Coordinates of C-alpha atoms in Angstrom, one line a residue:
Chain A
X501 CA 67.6 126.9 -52.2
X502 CA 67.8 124.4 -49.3
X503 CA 64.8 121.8 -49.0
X504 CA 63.9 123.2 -45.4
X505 CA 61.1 120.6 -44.8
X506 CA 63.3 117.8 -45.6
X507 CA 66.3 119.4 -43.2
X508 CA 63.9 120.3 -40.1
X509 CA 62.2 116.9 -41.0
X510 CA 65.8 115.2 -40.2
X511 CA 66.6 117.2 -37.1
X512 CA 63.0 117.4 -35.8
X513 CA 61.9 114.0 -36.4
X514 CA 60.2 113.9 -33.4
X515 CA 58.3 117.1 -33.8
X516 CA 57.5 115.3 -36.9
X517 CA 55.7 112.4 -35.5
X518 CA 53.3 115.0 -33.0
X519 CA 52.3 118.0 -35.5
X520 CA 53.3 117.8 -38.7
X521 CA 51.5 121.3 -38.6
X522 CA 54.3 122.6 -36.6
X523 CA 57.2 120.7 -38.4
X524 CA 55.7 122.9 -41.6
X525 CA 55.8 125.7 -40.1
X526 CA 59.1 126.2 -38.3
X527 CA 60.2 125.1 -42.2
X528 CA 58.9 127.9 -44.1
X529 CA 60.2 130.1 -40.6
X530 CA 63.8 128.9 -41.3
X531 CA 63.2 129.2 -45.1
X532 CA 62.1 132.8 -44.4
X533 CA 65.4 133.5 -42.2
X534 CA 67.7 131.7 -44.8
X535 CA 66.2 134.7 -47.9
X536 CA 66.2 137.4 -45.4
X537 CA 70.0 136.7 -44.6
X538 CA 70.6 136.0 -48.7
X539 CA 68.7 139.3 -49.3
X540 CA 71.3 141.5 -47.0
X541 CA 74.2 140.0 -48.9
X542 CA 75.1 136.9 -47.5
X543 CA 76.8 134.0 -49.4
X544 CA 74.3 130.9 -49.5
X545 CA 77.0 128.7 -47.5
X546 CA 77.2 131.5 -44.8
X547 CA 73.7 132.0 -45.0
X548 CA 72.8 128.3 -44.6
X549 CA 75.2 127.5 -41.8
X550 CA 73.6 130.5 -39.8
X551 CA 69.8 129.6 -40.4
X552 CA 70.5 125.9 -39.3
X553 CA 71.9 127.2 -36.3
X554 CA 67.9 127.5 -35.4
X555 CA 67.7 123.5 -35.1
X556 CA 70.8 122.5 -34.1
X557 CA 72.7 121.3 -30.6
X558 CA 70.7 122.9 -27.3
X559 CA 68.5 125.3 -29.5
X560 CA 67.0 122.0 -31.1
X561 CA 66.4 120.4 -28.0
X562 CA 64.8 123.8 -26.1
X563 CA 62.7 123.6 -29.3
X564 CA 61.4 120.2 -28.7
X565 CA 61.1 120.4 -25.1
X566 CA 59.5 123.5 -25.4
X567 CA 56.9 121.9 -27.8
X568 CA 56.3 118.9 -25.5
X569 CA 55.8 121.0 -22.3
X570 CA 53.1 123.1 -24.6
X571 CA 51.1 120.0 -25.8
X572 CA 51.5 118.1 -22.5
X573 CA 51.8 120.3 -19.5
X574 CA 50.8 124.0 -20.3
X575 CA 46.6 123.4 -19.3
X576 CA 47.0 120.1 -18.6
X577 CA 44.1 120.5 -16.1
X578 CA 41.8 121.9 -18.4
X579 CA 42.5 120.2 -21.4
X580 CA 43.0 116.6 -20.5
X581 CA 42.2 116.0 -16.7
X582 CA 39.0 117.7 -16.5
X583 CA 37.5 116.4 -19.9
X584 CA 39.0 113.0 -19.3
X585 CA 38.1 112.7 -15.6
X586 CA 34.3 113.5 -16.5
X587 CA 34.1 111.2 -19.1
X588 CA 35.9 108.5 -17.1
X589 CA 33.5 109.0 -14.2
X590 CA 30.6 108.6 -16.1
X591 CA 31.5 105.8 -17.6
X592 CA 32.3 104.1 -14.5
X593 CA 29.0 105.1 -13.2
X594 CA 27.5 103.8 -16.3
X595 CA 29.4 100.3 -15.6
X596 CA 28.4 100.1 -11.9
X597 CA 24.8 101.3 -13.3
X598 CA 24.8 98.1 -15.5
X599 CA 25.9 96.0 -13.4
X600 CA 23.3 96.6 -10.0
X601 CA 21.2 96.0 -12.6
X602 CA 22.3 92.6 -12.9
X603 CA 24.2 92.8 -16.3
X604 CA 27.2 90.9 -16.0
X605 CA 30.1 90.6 -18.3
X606 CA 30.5 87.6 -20.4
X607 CA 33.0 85.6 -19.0
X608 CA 35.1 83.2 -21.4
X609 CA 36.9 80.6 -19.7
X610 CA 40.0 79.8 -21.3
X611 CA 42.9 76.7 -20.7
X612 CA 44.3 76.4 -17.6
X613 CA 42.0 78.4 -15.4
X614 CA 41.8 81.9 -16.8
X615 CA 39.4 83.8 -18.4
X616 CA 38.2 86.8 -20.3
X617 CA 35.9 89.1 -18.9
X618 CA 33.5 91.1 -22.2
X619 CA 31.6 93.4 -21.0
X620 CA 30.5 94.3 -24.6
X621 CA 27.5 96.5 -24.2
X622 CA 29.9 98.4 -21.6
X623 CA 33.0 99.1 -25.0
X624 CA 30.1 99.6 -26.9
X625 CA 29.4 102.7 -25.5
X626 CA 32.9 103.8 -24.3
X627 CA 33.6 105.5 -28.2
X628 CA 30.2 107.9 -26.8
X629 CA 32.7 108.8 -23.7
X630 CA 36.2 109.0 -26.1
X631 CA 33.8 111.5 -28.4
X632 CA 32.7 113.8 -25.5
X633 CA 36.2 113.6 -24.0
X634 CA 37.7 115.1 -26.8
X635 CA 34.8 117.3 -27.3
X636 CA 35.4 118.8 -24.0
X637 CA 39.2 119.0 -24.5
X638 CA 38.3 121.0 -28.2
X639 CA 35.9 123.1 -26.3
X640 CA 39.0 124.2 -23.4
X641 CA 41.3 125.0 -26.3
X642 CA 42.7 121.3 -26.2
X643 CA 45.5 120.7 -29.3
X644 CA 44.9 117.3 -30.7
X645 CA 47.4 114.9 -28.9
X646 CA 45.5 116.7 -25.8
X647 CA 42.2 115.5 -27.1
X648 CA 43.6 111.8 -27.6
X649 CA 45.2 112.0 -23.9
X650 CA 41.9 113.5 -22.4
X651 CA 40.0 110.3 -24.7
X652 CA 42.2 107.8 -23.4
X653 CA 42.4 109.1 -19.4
X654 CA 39.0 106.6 -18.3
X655 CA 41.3 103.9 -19.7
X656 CA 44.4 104.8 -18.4
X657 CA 42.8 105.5 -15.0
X658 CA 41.2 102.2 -14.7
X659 CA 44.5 100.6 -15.9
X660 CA 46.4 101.9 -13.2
X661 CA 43.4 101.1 -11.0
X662 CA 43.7 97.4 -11.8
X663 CA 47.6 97.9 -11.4
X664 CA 47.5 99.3 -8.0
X665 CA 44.9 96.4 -7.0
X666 CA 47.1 93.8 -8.2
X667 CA 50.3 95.5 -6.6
X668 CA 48.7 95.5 -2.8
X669 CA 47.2 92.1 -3.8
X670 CA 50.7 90.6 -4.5
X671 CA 52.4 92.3 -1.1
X672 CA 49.4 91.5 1.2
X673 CA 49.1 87.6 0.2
X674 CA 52.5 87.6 0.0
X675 CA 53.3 89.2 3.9
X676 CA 50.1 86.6 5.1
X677 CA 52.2 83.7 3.5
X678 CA 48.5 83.2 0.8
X679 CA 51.3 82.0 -2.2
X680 CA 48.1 79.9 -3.6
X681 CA 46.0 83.8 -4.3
X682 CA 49.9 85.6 -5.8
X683 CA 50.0 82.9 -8.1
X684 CA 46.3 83.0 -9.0
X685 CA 46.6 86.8 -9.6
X686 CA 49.8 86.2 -11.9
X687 CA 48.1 84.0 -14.2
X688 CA 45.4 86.4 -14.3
X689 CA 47.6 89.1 -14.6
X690 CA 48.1 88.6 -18.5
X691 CA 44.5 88.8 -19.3
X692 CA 42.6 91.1 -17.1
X693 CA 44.3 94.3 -18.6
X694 CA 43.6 94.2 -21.9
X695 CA 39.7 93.9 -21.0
X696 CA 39.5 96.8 -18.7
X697 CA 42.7 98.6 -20.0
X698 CA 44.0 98.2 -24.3
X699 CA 40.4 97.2 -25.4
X700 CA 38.3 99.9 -23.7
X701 CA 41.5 102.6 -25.1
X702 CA 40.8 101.4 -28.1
X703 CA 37.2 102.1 -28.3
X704 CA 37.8 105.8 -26.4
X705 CA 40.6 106.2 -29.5
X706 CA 37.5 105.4 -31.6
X707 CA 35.6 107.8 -30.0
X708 CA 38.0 110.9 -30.3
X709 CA 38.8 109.8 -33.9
X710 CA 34.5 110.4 -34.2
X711 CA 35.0 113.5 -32.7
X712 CA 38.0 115.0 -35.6
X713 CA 35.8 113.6 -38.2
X714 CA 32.6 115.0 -37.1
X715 CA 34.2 118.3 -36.0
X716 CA 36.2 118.7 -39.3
X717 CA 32.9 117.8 -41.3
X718 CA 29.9 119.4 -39.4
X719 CA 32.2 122.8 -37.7
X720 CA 33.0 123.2 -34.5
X721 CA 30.2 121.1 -32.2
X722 CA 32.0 121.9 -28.9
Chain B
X939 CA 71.1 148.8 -24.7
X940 CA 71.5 146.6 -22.1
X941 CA 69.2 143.1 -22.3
X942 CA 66.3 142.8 -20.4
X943 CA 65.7 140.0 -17.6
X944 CA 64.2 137.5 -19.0
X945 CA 60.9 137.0 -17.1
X946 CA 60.1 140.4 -17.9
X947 CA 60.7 139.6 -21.7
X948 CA 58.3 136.4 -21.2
X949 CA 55.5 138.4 -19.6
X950 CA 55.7 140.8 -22.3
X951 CA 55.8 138.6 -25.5
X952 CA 51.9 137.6 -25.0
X953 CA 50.9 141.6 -25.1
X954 CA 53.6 142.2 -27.8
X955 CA 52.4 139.8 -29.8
X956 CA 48.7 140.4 -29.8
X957 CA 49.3 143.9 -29.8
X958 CA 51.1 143.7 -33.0
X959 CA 48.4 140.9 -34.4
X960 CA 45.8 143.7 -33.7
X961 CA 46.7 145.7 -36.5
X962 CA 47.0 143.3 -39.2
X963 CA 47.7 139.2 -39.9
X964 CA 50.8 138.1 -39.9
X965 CA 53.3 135.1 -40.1
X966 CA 55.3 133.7 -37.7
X967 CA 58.6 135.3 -39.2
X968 CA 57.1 138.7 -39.5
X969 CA 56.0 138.5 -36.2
X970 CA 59.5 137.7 -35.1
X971 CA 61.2 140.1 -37.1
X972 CA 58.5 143.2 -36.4
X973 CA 59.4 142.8 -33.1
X974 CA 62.6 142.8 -33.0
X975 CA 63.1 145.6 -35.3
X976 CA 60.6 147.8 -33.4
X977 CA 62.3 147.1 -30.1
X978 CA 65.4 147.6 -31.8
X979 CA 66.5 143.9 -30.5
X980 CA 65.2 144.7 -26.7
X981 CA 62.8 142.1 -27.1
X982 CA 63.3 138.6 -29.8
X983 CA 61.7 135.7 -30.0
X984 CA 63.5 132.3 -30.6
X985 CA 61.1 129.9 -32.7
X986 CA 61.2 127.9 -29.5
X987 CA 59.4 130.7 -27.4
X988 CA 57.3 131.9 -30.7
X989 CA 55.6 128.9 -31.7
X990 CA 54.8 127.5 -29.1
X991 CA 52.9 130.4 -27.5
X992 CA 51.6 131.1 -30.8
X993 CA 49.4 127.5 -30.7
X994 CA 48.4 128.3 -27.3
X995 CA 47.0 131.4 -28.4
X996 CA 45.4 129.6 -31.3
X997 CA 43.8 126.9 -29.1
X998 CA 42.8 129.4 -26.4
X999 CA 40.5 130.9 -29.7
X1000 CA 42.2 134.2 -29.4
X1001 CA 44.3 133.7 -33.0
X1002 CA 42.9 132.2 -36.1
X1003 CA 45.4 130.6 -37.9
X1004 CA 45.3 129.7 -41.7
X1005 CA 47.3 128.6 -44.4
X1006 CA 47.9 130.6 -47.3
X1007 CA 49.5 130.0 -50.8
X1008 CA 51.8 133.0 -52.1
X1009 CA 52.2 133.6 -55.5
X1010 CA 55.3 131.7 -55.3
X1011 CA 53.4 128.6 -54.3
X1012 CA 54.8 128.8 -51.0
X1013 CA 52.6 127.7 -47.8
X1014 CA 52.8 130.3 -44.8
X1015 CA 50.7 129.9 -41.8
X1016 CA 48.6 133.8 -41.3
X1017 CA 47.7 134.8 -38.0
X1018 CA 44.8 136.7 -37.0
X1019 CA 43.6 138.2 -33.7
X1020 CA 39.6 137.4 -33.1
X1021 CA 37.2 138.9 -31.5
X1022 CA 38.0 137.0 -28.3
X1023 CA 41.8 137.7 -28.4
X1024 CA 41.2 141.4 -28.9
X1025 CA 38.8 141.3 -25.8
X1026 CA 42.2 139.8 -24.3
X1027 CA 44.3 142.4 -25.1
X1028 CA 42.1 145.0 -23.6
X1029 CA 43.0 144.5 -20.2
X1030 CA 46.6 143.1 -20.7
X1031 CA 47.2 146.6 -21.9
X1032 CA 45.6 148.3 -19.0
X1033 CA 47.4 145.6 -16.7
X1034 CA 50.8 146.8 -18.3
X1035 CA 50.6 150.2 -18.4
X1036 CA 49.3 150.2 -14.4
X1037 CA 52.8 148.6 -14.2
X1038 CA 55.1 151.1 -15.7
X1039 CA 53.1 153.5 -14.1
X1040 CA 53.9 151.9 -10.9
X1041 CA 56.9 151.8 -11.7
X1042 CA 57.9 155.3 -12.9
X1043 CA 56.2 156.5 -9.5
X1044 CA 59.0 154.4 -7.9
X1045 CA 61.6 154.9 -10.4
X1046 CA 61.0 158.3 -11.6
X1047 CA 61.7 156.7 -14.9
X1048 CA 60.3 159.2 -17.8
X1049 CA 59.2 158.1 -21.5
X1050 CA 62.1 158.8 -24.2

């Protein structure tokens, strides 16, 4: 008998990485086919050669794209854009909350002008956010990369955010001749992401990974 | 018989499938292969349409899907319909036969 997990492993590798749920399954599915087909008759070679047919050329790559469309686009809305767009517009309110109240960031000055902004009560409470994200996205029927996606949107939203600033920053300074502020921004440029963009995804990452544990432990809380 | 268009086969598969999940749990093989043996090939699934619309199902709450060890030691993953997919499957059914209903009025199409 063919190892099954170790072929679709090879062929589905990337299937592999997102759900090895699914990578199991379509295993035992194929392993199923391949007895069937041994049980009418067939020689194992014969047998084999049409089972693998399953995974292979365009029926391998309808398979994958079939199984990226389902985790990423089919109720993308509901699953990752509402949850995600909630949770990232309350913790922006939070932030803006914060900081009428006259709660600044901790800002480090670093060599040669730059500097690094903390707002470290604001990350604190972003894994709060990541948890309900994914909560949400449980709650709409979201899979689990959904649940890390709809975590992750505040981030990714404010990271584009920042992007776009930067982007009409650079062409306006640089169509009212201001080289002294595009330069300024570009020096910035390599340290204000990471405070508003890869440190804040890291604590919404937390957050969702709260959210498996405590759903996995305590039942469904969503 | 000759094969039917294709959007009519993906608007089908969710009310074949629950249909067939109403009686009993299944795996995903049996629920490809009871299918197609009861539809006499009209309708087969592909593990490319099968799976995926099985996990949507699963994460819309309307199957329950566990692992279970054979006797074999072999893992299969068992579908069940819940309560909330067999509240689903009420008014697919009613929305399909109002369709072939429509349809034989137009058609004059009769049942074999």
């Amino acid at each position: 008998m063919p190892d099954w997990k170790q072929i679709v492993r090879k062929h589905l590798c990337l299937l592999a990485v997102f759900s090895p749920e699914f990578m199991e399954e379509v295993a035992t599915h194929l392993e199923d086919n391949y007895e069937a087909l041994r049980g009418e008759g067939l020689p194992a070679e014969v047998a084999f050669q049409h089972t693998i047919r399953q995974i292979e050329d365009r029926r391998r790559a309808w398979l994958v794209v079939r199984f990226l469309q389902e985790e990423f686009v089919t109720g993308v809305i509901r699953e990752i854009a509402l949850p995600g767009l909630l949770t990232s517009a309350a913790a922006r309110f939070l932030y803006w909350a914060f900081a009428l109240d006259h709660v600044r960031p901790n800002v480090s000055w670093l060599v040669g002008g730059q500097f690094l902004m903390s707002p470290l009560w604001w990350w604190c409470l972003l894994p709060i956010w990541g948890t309900l994200g994914a909560l949400l996205s449980r709650r709409n029927g979201g899979s689990r990369t959904q649940r890390i996606a709809a975590s992750l949107l505040p981030s990714a939203i404010m990271g584009a955010f920042i992007l776009l600033i930067f982007v009409v920053g650079f062409t306006l300074s640089g169509l009212v001749n201001q080289y002294w502020w595009v330069s300024g921004r570009l020096e910035s440029l390599g340290l204000v992401p990471p405070e508003f963009l890869l440190i804040p995804a890291a604590f919404s990452v937390l957050g969702a990974g709260i959210a498996e544990v405590s759903t996995k432990k305590f039942g469904r809380l969503a | 018989m000759a094969s039917v268009n294709t959007q009519i086969k993906r608007g089908s598969a969710e009310l074949a499938v629950l249909t067939l999940l109403a009686e009993h749990p299944l795996h995903g093989y049996e629920i490809a292969k009871q299918i197609e043996v009861q539809t006499g090939g009209v309708l087969s699934f592909d593990m490319a349409s099968l799976y995926p619309m099985l996990h949507r199902f699963e994460r819309r709450s309307w199957l329950k899907a566990e692992w279970q060890t054979l006797a074999n030691g072999r893992r299969r993953r068992c579908y069940r319909l819940t309560a909330a997919g067999r509240k689903q499957l009420a008014p697919l059914r009613a929305e399909w036969r109002a369709f072939f209903q429509a349809l034989q009025s137009v058609t004059g199409f009769q049942n074999a």
